[in-house]
Coordinates of N, CA and C in Angstrom, one line a residue:
X1 N 23.9 -1.2 25.7 CA 22.5 -1.5 26.1 C 22.2 -1.0 27.5
X2 N 23.2 -1.2 28.4 CA 22.9 -0.8 29.8 C 22.8 0.8 29.9
X3 N 23.5 1.5 29.0 CA 23.4 2.9 29.0 C 22.0 3.4 28.6
X4 N 21.3 2.7 27.8 CA 19.9 3.1 27.3 C 19.0 1.9 27.4
X5 N 18.2 1.9 28.5 CA 17.3 0.7 28.7 C 16.2 0.6 27.6
X6 N 16.0 1.7 26.9 CA 15.0 1.7 25.8 C 15.5 1.4 24.5
X7 N 16.8 1.1 24.4 CA 17.4 0.8 23.1 C 16.9 -0.6 22.6
X8 N 16.7 -0.8 21.3 CA 16.2 -2.0 20.8 C 17.4 -2.8 20.4
X9 N 17.6 -4.1 20.9 CA 18.7 -4.9 20.6 C 18.9 -5.1 19.1
X10 N 20.1 -5.1 18.6 CA 20.4 -5.3 17.2 C 19.8 -6.7 16.7
X11 N 19.9 -7.7 17.5 CA 19.4 -9.0 17.1 C 17.9 -9.0 16.8
X12 N 17.2 -8.2 17.6 CA 15.8 -8.1 17.4 C 15.5 -7.4 16.1
X13 N 16.3 -6.3 15.9 CA 16.1 -5.5 14.6 C 16.4 -6.4 13.4
X14 N 17.4 -7.2 13.5 CA 17.8 -8.1 12.4 C 16.7 -9.1 12.1
X15 N 16.2 -9.7 13.2 CA 15.1 -10.7 13.0 C 13.9 -10.1 12.4
X16 N 13.5 -8.9 12.9 CA 12.4 -8.2 12.3 C 12.6 -7.9 10.8
X17 N 13.7 -7.5 10.5 CA 14.0 -7.2 9.1 C 13.9 -8.4 8.2
X18 N 14.4 -9.5 8.7 CA 14.4 -10.8 8.0 C 12.9 -11.2 7.8
X19 N 12.1 -11.1 8.8 CA 10.7 -11.5 8.7 C 9.9 -10.6 7.8
X20 N 10.3 -9.3 7.8 CA 9.7 -8.3 6.9 C 10.0 -8.7 5.4
X21 N 11.2 -9.1 5.1 CA 11.5 -9.4 3.8 C 10.7 -10.6 3.3
X22 N 10.5 -11.6 4.2 CA 9.7 -12.8 3.8 C 8.3 -12.4 3.6
X23 N 7.7 -11.6 4.5 CA 6.3 -11.1 4.3 C 6.2 -10.3 3.0
X24 N 7.1 -9.5 2.7 CA 7.0 -8.7 1.5 C 7.1 -9.6 0.2
X25 N 7.9 -10.6 0.2 CA 7.9 -11.5 -0.9 C 6.6 -12.2 -1.1
X26 N 6.0 -12.7 0.0 CA 4.7 -13.3 0.0 C 3.6 -12.3 -0.5
X27 N 3.7 -11.1 0.0 CA 2.7 -10.1 -0.4 C 2.8 -9.8 -1.9
X28 N 4.1 -9.7 -2.4 CA 4.2 -9.5 -3.9 C 3.7 -10.6 -4.7
X29 N 3.8 -11.9 -4.3 CA 3.3 -13.0 -5.0 C 1.8 -12.9 -5.0
X30 N 1.2 -12.6 -3.8 CA -0.3 -12.5 -3.7 C -0.8 -11.3 -4.6
X31 N -0.2 -10.2 -4.6 CA -0.7 -9.1 -5.5 C -0.5 -9.4 -6.9
X32 N 0.6 -10.1 -7.3 CA 0.7 -10.5 -8.7 C -0.4 -11.5 -9.1
X33 N -0.7 -12.4 -8.2 CA -1.8 -13.3 -8.5 C -3.2 -12.6 -8.6
X34 N -3.4 -11.7 -7.7 CA -4.7 -11.0 -7.7 C -4.8 -10.1 -9.0
X35 N -3.7 -9.5 -9.4 CA -3.7 -8.6 -10.5 C -4.0 -9.4 -11.8
X36 N -3.4 -10.6 -11.9 CA -3.7 -11.5 -13.0 C -5.1 -12.0 -13.0
X37 N -5.6 -12.4 -11.9 CA -7.0 -12.9 -11.8 C -8.0 -11.8 -12.1
X38 N -7.8 -10.6 -11.6 CA -8.7 -9.5 -12.0 C -8.6 -9.1 -13.4
X39 N -7.4 -9.2 -14.0 CA -7.2 -8.9 -15.4 C -8.0 -9.9 -16.3
X40 N -7.9 -11.2 -15.9 CA -8.6 -12.3 -16.6 C -10.1 -12.1 -16.5
X41 N -10.6 -11.7 -15.3 CA -12.0 -11.5 -15.1 C -12.5 -10.3 -15.9
X42 N -11.8 -9.2 -15.9 CA -12.2 -8.0 -16.7 C -12.1 -8.3 -18.2
X43 N -11.1 -9.2 -18.6 CA -10.9 -9.5 -20.0 C -12.1 -10.4 -20.5
X44 N -12.8 -11.0 -19.6 CA -13.9 -11.9 -20.1 C -15.2 -11.1 -20.2
X45 N -15.2 -9.8 -19.8 CA -16.4 -9.0 -20.0 C -16.5 -8.5 -21.4
X46 N -17.7 -8.2 -21.9 CA -17.8 -7.7 -23.2 C -17.3 -6.2 -23.2
X47 N -16.6 -5.8 -24.3 CA -16.0 -4.5 -24.3 C -17.1 -3.5 -24.6
X48 N -17.2 -2.5 -23.8 CA -18.1 -1.4 -24.0 C -17.6 -0.2 -23.1
X49 N -18.2 1.0 -23.3 CA -17.7 2.1 -22.6 C -17.8 2.0 -21.1
X50 N -18.8 1.4 -20.6 CA -19.0 1.2 -19.2 C -17.9 0.3 -18.6
X51 N -17.7 -0.8 -19.2 CA -16.7 -1.7 -18.7 C -15.3 -1.1 -18.8
X52 N -15.0 -0.4 -19.9 CA -13.7 0.3 -20.1 C -13.5 1.3 -19.0
X53 N -14.6 2.1 -18.7 CA -14.5 3.1 -17.7 C -14.2 2.5 -16.3
X54 N -14.9 1.4 -16.0 CA -14.7 0.8 -14.7 C -13.4 0.0 -14.6
X55 N -12.9 -0.4 -15.8 CA -11.6 -1.0 -15.8 C -10.5 0.0 -15.4
X56 N -10.7 1.2 -15.8 CA -9.7 2.3 -15.4 C -9.8 2.5 -13.9
X57 N -11.0 2.5 -13.3 CA -11.2 2.6 -11.9 C -10.5 1.5 -11.2
X58 N -10.7 0.3 -11.7 CA -10.1 -0.9 -11.1 C -8.6 -0.9 -11.1
X59 N -8.1 -0.6 -12.3 CA -6.6 -0.5 -12.5 C -6.0 0.5 -11.5
X60 N -6.6 1.7 -11.4 CA -6.1 2.7 -10.5 C -6.2 2.3 -9.0
X61 N -7.3 1.6 -8.7 CA -7.5 1.1 -7.3 C -6.4 0.1 -7.0
X62 N -6.1 -0.8 -7.9 CA -5.0 -1.8 -7.7 C -3.7 -1.0 -7.5
X63 N -3.4 0.0 -8.3 CA -2.2 0.8 -8.2 C -2.1 1.4 -6.8
X64 N -3.2 1.9 -6.3 CA -3.2 2.5 -5.0 C -3.0 1.5 -3.9
X65 N -3.6 0.3 -4.1 CA -3.4 -0.7 -3.1 C -1.9 -1.1 -3.0
X66 N -1.3 -1.2 -4.2 CA 0.1 -1.6 -4.2 C 1.0 -0.5 -3.6
X67 N 0.7 0.8 -3.9 CA 1.4 1.9 -3.3 C 1.3 1.9 -1.8
X68 N 0.1 1.6 -1.3 CA -0.2 1.6 0.1 C 0.5 0.5 0.8
X69 N 0.5 -0.7 0.1 CA 1.2 -1.9 0.7 C 2.7 -1.6 0.7
X70 N 3.3 -1.0 -0.3 CA 4.7 -0.7 -0.3 C 5.0 0.3 0.8
X71 N 4.1 1.3 1.0 CA 4.4 2.3 2.0 C 4.4 1.6 3.4
X72 N 3.5 0.6 3.6 CA 3.5 -0.1 4.9 C 4.7 -0.9 5.1
X73 N 5.2 -1.6 4.0 CA 6.5 -2.3 4.1 C 7.7 -1.4 4.4
X74 N 7.6 -0.2 3.8 CA 8.7 0.8 4.0 C 8.7 1.2 5.5
X75 N 7.4 1.4 6.1 CA 7.3 1.7 7.5 C 7.9 0.6 8.3
X76 N 7.6 -0.6 8.0 CA 8.1 -1.7 8.8 C 9.7 -1.8 8.7
X77 N 10.2 -1.5 7.6 CA 11.6 -1.5 7.4 C 12.2 -0.4 8.2
X78 N 11.6 0.8 8.3 CA 12.2 1.9 9.1 C 12.1 1.6 10.6
X79 N 11.0 0.9 11.0 CA 10.8 0.5 12.4 C 11.8 -0.5 12.7
X80 N 12.1 -1.5 11.8 CA 13.1 -2.5 12.1 C 14.5 -1.9 12.3
X81 N 14.7 -0.8 11.7 CA 16.1 -0.1 11.8 C 16.1 0.9 12.9
X82 N 15.0 1.1 13.5 CA 15.0 2.1 14.6 C 15.9 1.7 15.8
X83 N 16.5 2.7 16.3 CA 17.5 2.4 17.4 C 16.8 2.4 18.8
X84 N 15.7 3.1 18.9 CA 15.0 3.2 20.2 C 13.5 3.5 19.9
X85 N 12.7 3.6 21.0 CA 11.3 3.7 20.9 C 10.9 5.1 20.4
X86 N 11.7 6.1 20.7 CA 11.5 7.5 20.2 C 11.5 7.5 18.7
X87 N 12.5 6.8 18.1 CA 12.6 6.7 16.6 C 11.4 6.1 16.0
X88 N 10.9 5.0 16.7 CA 9.7 4.3 16.2 C 8.5 5.3 16.2
X89 N 8.3 6.0 17.3 CA 7.2 6.9 17.4 C 7.3 8.0 16.3
X90 N 8.5 8.5 16.0 CA 8.7 9.5 15.0 C 8.4 9.0 13.6
X91 N 8.9 7.8 13.3 CA 8.6 7.2 12.0 C 7.1 6.9 11.9
X92 N 6.5 6.4 12.9 CA 5.1 6.1 12.8 C 4.2 7.3 12.6
X93 N 4.6 8.4 13.3 CA 3.8 9.7 13.2 C 3.9 10.2 11.8
X94 N 5.1 10.2 11.2 CA 5.3 10.6 9.8 C 4.5 9.8 8.9
X95 N 4.6 8.5 9.1 CA 3.8 7.6 8.2 C 2.3 7.9 8.2
X96 N 1.8 8.1 9.4 CA 0.4 8.4 9.5 C 0.0 9.7 8.8
X97 N 0.8 10.7 8.9 CA 0.6 11.9 8.2 C 0.6 11.7 6.7
X98 N 1.6 11.0 6.2 CA 1.8 10.8 4.8 C 0.6 10.0 4.2
X99 N 0.2 9.0 5.0 CA -0.8 8.1 4.5 C -2.2 8.8 4.5
X100 N -2.4 9.6 5.5 CA -3.7 10.4 5.5 C -3.8 11.3 4.2
X101 N -2.7 11.9 3.9 CA -2.7 12.7 2.7 C -2.8 11.8 1.4
X102 N -2.2 10.7 1.4 CA -2.3 9.8 0.3 C -3.7 9.3 0.1
X103 N -4.3 8.9 1.2 CA -5.7 8.4 1.2 C -6.7 9.5 0.7
X104 N -6.5 10.7 1.1 CA -7.3 11.8 0.6 C -7.2 12.0 -0.9
X105 N -6.0 12.0 -1.4 CA -5.7 12.2 -2.8 C -6.3 11.0 -3.6
X106 N -6.0 9.8 -3.1 CA -6.5 8.6 -3.8 C -8.1 8.6 -3.8
X107 N -8.7 9.0 -2.8 CA -10.2 9.0 -2.7 C -10.7 10.0 -3.7
X108 N -10.1 11.1 -3.8 CA -10.5 12.2 -4.8 C -10.4 11.6 -6.2
X109 N -9.2 11.0 -6.5 CA -9.0 10.5 -7.8 C -10.0 9.4 -8.2
X110 N -10.2 8.5 -7.3 CA -11.2 7.4 -7.5 C -12.6 7.9 -7.7
X111 N -12.9 8.9 -6.9 CA -14.3 9.6 -7.1 C -14.4 10.2 -8.5
X112 N -13.4 10.8 -8.9 CA -13.4 11.4 -10.3 C -13.5 10.4 -11.3
X113 N -12.7 9.3 -11.2 CA -12.7 8.2 -12.2 C -14.1 7.5 -12.3
X114 N -14.7 7.3 -11.1 CA -16.0 6.7 -11.0 C -17.0 7.6 -11.7
X115 N -17.0 8.9 -11.4 CA -17.9 9.9 -12.1 C -17.7 9.9 -13.6
X116 N -16.4 9.8 -14.1 CA -16.2 9.8 -15.5 C -16.8 8.5 -16.1
X117 N -16.6 7.4 -15.4 CA -17.1 6.1 -15.9 C -18.7 6.1 -15.9
X118 N -19.3 6.7 -14.9 CA -20.7 6.8 -14.9 C -21.2 7.7 -16.1
X119 N -20.5 8.8 -16.4 CA -21.0 9.6 -17.5 C -20.8 8.9 -18.8
X120 N -19.9 8.0 -19.0 CA -19.7 7.3 -20.2 C -20.7 6.1 -20.3
X121 N -21.3 5.8 -19.2 CA -22.3 4.7 -19.2 C -23.5 5.0 -20.0
X122 N -24.1 4.0 -20.6 CA -25.3 4.3 -21.4 C -26.4 4.9 -20.6
X123 N -26.5 4.6 -19.3 CA -27.5 5.2 -18.4 C -27.1 6.5 -17.8
X124 N -25.8 6.9 -17.9 CA -25.2 8.1 -17.3 C -25.7 9.3 -17.9

């Protein structure tokens, strides 16, 4: 530690990893609850082409939210394992690049799905 004043102590990394695991478990419980609640809500709607089209949009948006949440937890895990601040900056920069690309792709897909749902709509 004296050799590198910017090194992150192992004890701090271990505590961060433990906290991250607890947060991820809570996140998974919350997303499971929200998925079930949204499924029940959509299940109570009358079946028609508009509802079915927007259910596809909703399902895909939920998948994207889960993917993005998992990516964030993976980032935290990598940061917790970083040996120094340079490692943290490198991991964070890569995450930002990957997420910007993911957001662009996700936005395009949701836009397409919404367009498809609108076309299937009786008013579309």
